[in-house]
Short mmCIF file of C-alpha atoms and ligand atoms in Angstrom, two decimals:
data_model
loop_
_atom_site.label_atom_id
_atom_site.label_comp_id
_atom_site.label_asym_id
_atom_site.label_seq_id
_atom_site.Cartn_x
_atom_site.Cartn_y
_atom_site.Cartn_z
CA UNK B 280 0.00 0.00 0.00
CA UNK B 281 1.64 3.16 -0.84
CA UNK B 282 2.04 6.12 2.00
CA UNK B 283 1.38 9.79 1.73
CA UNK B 284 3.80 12.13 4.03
CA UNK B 285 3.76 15.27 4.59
CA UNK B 286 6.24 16.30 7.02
CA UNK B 287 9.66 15.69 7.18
CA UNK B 288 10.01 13.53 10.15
CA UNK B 289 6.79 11.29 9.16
CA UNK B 290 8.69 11.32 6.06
CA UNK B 291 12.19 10.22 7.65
CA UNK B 292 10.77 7.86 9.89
CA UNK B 293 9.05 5.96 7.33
CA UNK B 294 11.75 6.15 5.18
CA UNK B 295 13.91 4.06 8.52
CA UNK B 296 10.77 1.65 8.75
CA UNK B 297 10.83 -0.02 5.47
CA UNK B 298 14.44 -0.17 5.42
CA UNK B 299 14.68 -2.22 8.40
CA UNK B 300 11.65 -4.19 8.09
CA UNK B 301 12.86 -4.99 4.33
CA UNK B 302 13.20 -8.79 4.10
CA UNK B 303 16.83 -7.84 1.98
CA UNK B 304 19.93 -7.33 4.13
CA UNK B 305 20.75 -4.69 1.89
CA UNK B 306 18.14 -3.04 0.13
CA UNK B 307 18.04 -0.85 -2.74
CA UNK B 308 15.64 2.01 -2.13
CA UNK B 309 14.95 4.38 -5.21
CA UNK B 310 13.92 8.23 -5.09
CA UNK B 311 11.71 9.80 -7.97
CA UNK B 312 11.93 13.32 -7.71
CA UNK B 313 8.72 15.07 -9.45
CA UNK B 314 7.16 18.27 -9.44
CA UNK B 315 3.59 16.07 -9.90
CA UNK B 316 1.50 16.42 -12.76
CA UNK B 317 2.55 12.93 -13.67
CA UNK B 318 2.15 11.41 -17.32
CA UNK B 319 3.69 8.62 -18.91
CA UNK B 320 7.11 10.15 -18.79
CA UNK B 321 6.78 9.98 -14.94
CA UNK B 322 5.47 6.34 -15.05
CA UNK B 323 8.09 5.48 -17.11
CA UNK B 324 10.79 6.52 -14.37
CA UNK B 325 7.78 4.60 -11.67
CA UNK B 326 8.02 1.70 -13.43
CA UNK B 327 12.08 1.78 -14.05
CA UNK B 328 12.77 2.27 -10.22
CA UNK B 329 10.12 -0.61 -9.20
CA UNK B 330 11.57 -2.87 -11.65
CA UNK B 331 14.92 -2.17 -9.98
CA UNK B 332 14.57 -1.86 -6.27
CA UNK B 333 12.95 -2.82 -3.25
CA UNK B 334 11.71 0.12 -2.02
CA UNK B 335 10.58 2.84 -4.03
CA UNK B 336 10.52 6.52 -2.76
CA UNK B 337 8.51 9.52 -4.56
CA UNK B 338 8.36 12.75 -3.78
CA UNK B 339 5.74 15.24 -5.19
CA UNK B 340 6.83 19.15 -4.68
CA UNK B 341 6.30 22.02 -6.94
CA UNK B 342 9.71 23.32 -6.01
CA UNK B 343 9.48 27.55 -6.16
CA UNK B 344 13.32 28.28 -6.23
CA UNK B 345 13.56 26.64 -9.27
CA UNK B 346 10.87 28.94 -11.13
CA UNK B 347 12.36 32.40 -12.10
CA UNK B 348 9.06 33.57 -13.17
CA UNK B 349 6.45 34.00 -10.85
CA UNK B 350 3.76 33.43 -13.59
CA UNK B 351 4.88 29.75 -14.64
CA UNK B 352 5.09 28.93 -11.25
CA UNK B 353 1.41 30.04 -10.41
CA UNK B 354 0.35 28.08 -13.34
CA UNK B 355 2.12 25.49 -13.03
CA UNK B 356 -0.39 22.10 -13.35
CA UNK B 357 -0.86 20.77 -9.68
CA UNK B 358 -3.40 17.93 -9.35
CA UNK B 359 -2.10 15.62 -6.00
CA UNK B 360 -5.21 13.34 -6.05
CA UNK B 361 -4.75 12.24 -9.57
CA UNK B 362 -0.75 11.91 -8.85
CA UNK B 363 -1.47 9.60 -5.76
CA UNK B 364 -3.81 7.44 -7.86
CA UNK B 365 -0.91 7.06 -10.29
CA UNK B 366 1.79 6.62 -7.62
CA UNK B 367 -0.40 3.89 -6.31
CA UNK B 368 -0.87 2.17 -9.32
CA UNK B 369 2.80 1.69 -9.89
CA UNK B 370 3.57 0.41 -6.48
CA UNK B 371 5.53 3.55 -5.23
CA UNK B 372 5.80 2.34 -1.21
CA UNK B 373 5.70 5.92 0.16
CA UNK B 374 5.00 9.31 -1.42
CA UNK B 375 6.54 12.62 -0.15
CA UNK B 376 4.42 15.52 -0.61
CA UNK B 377 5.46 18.40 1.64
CA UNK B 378 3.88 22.11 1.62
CA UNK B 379 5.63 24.88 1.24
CA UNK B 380 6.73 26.09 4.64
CA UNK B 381 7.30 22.78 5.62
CA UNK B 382 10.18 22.14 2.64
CA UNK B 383 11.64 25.80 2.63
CA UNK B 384 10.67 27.49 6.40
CA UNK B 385 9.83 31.10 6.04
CA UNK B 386 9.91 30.94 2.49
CA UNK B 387 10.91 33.41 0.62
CA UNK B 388 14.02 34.02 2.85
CA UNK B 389 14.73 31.18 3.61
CA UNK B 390 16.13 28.98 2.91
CA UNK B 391 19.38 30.95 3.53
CA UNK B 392 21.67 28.42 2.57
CA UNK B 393 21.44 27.12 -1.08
CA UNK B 394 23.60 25.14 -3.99
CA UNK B 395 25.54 27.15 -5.99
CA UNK B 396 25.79 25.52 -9.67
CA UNK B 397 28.61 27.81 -10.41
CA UNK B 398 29.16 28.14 -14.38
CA UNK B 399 27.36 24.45 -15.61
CA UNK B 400 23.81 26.24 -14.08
CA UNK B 401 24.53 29.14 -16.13
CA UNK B 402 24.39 27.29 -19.46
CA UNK B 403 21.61 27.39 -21.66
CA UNK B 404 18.16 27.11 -19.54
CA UNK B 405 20.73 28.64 -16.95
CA UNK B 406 21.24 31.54 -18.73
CA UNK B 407 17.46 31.84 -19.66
CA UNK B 408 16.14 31.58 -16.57
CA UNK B 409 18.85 32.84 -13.92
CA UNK B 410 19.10 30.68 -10.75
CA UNK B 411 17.26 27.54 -11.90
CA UNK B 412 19.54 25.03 -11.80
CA UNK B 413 20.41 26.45 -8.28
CA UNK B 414 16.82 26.24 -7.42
CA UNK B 415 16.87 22.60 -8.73
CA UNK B 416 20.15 21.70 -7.01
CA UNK B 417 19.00 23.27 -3.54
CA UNK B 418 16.04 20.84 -3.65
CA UNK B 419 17.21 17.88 -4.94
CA UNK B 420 19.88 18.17 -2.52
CA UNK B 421 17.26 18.49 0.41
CA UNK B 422 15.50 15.70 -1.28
CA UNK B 423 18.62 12.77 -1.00
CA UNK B 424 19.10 14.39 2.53
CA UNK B 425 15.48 13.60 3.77
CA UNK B 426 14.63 10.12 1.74
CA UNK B 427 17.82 8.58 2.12
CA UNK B 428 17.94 5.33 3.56
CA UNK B 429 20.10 4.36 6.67
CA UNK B 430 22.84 2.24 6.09
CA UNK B 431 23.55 -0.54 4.73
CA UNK B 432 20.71 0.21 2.23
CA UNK B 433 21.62 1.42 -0.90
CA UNK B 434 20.12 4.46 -2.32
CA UNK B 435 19.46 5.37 -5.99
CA UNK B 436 17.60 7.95 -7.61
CA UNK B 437 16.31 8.13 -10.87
CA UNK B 438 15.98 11.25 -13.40
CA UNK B 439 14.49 11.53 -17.44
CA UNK B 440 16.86 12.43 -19.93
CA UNK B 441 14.30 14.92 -21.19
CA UNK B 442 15.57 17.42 -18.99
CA UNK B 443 19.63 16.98 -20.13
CA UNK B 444 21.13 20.02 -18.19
CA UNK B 445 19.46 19.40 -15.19
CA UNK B 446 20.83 15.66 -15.28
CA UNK B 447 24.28 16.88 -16.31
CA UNK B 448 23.96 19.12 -12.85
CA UNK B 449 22.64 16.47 -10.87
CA UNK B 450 25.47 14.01 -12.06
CA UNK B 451 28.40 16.84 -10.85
CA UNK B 452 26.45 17.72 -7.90
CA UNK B 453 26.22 14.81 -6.54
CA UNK B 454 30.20 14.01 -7.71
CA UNK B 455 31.23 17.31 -6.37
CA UNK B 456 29.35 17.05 -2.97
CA UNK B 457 29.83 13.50 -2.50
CA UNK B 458 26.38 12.53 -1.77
CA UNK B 459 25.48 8.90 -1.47
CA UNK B 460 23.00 8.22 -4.17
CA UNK B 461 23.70 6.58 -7.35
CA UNK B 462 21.94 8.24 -10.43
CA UNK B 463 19.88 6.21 -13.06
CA UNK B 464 18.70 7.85 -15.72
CA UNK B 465 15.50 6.95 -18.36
CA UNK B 466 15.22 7.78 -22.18
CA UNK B 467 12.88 10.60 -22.93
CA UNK B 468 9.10 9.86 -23.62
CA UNK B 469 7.59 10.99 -26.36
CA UNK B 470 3.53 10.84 -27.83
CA UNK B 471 3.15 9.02 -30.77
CA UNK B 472 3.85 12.40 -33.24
CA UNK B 473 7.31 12.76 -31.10
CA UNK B 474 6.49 15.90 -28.59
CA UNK B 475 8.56 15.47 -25.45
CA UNK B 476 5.90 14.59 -22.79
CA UNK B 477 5.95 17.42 -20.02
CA UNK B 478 3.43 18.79 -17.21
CA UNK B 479 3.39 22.26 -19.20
CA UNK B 480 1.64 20.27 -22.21
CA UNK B 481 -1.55 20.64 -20.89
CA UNK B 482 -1.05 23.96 -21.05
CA UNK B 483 -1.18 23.64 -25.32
CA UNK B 484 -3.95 24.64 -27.31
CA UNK B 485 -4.68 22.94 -30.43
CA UNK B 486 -2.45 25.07 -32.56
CA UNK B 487 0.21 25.55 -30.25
CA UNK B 488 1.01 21.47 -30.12
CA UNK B 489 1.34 21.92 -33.98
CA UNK B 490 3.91 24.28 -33.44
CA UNK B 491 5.08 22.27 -30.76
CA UNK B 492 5.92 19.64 -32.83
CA UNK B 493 8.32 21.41 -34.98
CA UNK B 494 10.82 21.43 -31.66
CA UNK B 495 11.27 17.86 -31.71
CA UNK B 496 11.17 17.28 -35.62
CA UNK B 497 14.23 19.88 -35.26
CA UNK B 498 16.20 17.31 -33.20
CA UNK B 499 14.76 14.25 -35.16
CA UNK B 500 16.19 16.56 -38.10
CA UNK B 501 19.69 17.08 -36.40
CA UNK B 502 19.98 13.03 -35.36
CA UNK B 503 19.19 12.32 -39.37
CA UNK B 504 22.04 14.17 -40.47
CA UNK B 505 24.50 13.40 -37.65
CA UNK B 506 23.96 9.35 -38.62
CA UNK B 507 24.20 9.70 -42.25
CA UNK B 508 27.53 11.90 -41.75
CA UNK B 509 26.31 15.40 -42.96
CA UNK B 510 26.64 18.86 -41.96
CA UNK B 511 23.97 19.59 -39.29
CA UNK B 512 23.46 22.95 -40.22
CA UNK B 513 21.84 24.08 -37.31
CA UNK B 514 21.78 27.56 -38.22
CA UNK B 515 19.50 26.82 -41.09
CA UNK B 516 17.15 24.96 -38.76
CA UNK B 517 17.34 27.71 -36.40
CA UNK B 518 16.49 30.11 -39.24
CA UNK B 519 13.38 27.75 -40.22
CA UNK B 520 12.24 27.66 -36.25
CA UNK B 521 12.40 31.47 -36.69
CA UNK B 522 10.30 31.55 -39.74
CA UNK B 523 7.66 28.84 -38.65
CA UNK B 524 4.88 30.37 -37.05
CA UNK B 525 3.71 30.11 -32.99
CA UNK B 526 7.22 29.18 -31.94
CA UNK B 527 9.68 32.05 -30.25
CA UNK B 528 12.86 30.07 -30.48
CA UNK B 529 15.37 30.57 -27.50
CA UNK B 530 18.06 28.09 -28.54
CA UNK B 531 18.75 25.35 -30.48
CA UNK B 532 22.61 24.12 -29.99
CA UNK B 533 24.55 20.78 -30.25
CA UNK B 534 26.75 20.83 -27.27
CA UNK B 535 29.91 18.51 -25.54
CA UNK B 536 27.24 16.28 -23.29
CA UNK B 537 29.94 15.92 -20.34
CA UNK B 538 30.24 20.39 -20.37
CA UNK B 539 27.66 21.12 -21.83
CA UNK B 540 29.64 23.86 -24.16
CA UNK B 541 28.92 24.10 -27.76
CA UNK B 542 30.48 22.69 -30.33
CA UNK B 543 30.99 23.17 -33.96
CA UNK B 544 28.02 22.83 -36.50
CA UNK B 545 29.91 20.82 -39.06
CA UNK B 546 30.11 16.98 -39.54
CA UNK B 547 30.33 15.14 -35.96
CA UNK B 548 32.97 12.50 -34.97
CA UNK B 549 32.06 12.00 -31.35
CA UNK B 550 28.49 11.29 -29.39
CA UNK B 551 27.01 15.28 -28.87
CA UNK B 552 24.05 16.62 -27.08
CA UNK B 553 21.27 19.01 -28.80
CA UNK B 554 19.03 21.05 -26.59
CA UNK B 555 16.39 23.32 -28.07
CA UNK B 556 14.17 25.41 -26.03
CA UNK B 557 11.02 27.67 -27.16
CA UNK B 558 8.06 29.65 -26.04
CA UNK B 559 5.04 28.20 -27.34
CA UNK B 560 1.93 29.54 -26.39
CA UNK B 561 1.70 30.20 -22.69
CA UNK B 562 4.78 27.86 -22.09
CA UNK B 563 8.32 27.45 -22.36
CA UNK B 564 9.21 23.72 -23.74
CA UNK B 565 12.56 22.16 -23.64
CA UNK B 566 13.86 18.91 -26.06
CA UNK B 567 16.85 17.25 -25.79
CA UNK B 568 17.92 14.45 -27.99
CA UNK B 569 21.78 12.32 -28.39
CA UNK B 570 23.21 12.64 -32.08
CA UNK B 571 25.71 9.61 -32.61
CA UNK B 572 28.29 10.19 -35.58
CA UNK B 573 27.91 7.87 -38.94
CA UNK B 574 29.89 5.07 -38.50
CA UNK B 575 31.94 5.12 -40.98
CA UNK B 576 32.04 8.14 -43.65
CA UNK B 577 29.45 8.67 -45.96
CA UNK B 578 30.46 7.41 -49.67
P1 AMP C 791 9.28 17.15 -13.31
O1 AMP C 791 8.06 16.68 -12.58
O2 AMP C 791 8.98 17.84 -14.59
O3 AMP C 791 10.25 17.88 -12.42
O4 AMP C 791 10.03 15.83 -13.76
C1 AMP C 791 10.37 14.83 -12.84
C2 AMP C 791 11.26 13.83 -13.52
O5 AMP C 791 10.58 13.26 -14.63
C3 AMP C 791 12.55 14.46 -14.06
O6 AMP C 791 13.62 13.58 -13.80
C4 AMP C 791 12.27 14.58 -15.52
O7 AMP C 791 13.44 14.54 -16.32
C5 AMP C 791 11.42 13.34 -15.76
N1 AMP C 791 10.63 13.52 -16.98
C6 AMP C 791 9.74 14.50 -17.25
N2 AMP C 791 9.25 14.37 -18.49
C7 AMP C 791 9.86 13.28 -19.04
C8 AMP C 791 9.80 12.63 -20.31
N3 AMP C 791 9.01 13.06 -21.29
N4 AMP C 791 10.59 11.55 -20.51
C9 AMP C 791 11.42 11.11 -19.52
N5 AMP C 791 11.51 11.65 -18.31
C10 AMP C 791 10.75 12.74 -18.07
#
């Protein structure tokens, strides 16, 4: 049966509970970070950690240091009652879903101590939208703190590749700061015409999803050429977002996936990273998708 907690010590003391009364003498216990909202990207990550530990660990918080714009944030889908239905459904053993002054006391000064992501937050959606990825760090930071297991469990936590910045900050802050948590990641979801699955999507009217969809066949675009051994030419694609109707383009880039910095638009010989990143409608979406080089060179 899963658990709902809202406090931190309910929360901890759980947490203790099903570690000891585990029937493993070591059990794995995975985390699932989410901001709720959950579709099938979400269950995918559900059903990834269940398939892989013993104890599985959600937490559902609509984290505000991570929002630099008030508006999004106030927006911003929440729907618990529908998230604990799906949480249940995928055998998540206990849920974390704290208010706000019980995660961040006397928010908006506090908290007074946060993570500084130092120049790989300022890439990219860092640059867009100043302090995210410290926002993001802060949390996810407070989030290993409170759901970790006692020893000699082993914790894991698992994150979608849809959001590739965020994982490449996760991955060095958890190298940087040592924490105990090993990091699994899960391939980006997609519906069936290839639009990145997000929260924000409900967001889309008709016309915007059309527009929408001209992110992802950007990347689909960019993957194409990188196989076959072309030039990606992502200036001309960028030029074609620009042109396209009910997309504001913020950037599309093909970066180093390990520093995130970009790197040149010719012909690739090593694995690379794009990210694109667009208003649409009322929202901002994000895509992400790995290029591989061709093989061997085109004839
Ligand atoms: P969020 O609730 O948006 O903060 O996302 C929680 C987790 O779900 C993050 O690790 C996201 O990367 C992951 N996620 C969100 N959308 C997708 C998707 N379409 N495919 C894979 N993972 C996703």
């Amino acid at each position: 049966m899963t658990q709902v907690f809202h406090t931190v010590t309910a929360m901890r003391d759980a947490v203790e509970r099903a570690a000891q009364d585990s029937p493993k003498q070591q059990p794995v216990v995975s985390i699932v970070p989410t901001m709720g909202a959950l579709h099938s990207g979400h269950a995918g990550l559900l059903r990834a950690a269940r398939n892989s530990a013993d104890i599985v660990l959600a937490s559902v918080f609509v984290n505000p240091l991570q929002f630099d714009d008030p508006q999004d944030y106030q927006h911003y889908p929440r729907q618990l009652d529908h998230d604990l239905q799906l949480l249940a459904q995928h055998g998540v053993d206990c849920v974390f879903a704290p208010g706000l002054e019980e995660m961040y006391p006397g928010y908006p000064e506090g908290p007074l101590i946060r993570v500084n992501t130092g120049k790989l937050g300022q890439r990219w959606e860092g640059a867009s939208r100043p302090g995210h990825f410290d926002g993001v760090a802060t949390v996810v930071t407070k989030l290993f703190t409170i759901l970790h297991p006692p020893a000699p469990a082993v914790c894991e936590a698992w994150f979608g590749q849809k959001d590739a910045e965020q994982l490449a900050v996760i991955r060095r802050l958890v190298a940087d700061l040592n924490l105990p948590v090993r990091i699994r990641v899960l391939p980006i979801v997609r519906d069936k015409n290839g639009l990145a699955l997000s929260s924000r999507n409900v967001r889309l009217s008709d016309e915007d999803y059309d527009a929408a969809l001209s992110l992802s066949r950007a990347l689909f675009t960019l993957a194409a050429r990188a196989e076959s051994g072309k030039t990606l030419d992502v200036e001309g694609l960028r030029d074609h977002l620009r042109a396209s109707g009910g997309v504001d383009l913020d950037y599309l880039v093909v970066v180093d996936p390990n520093n995130l910095q970009e790197i040149a638009h010719g012909v690739i010989h090593e694995p690379a990273l794009a990210l694109i990143a667009a208003r649409v409608g009322p929202v901002r979406l994000i895509d992400t998708m790995d290029l591989r080089p061709a093989l061997s060179p085109p004839q």
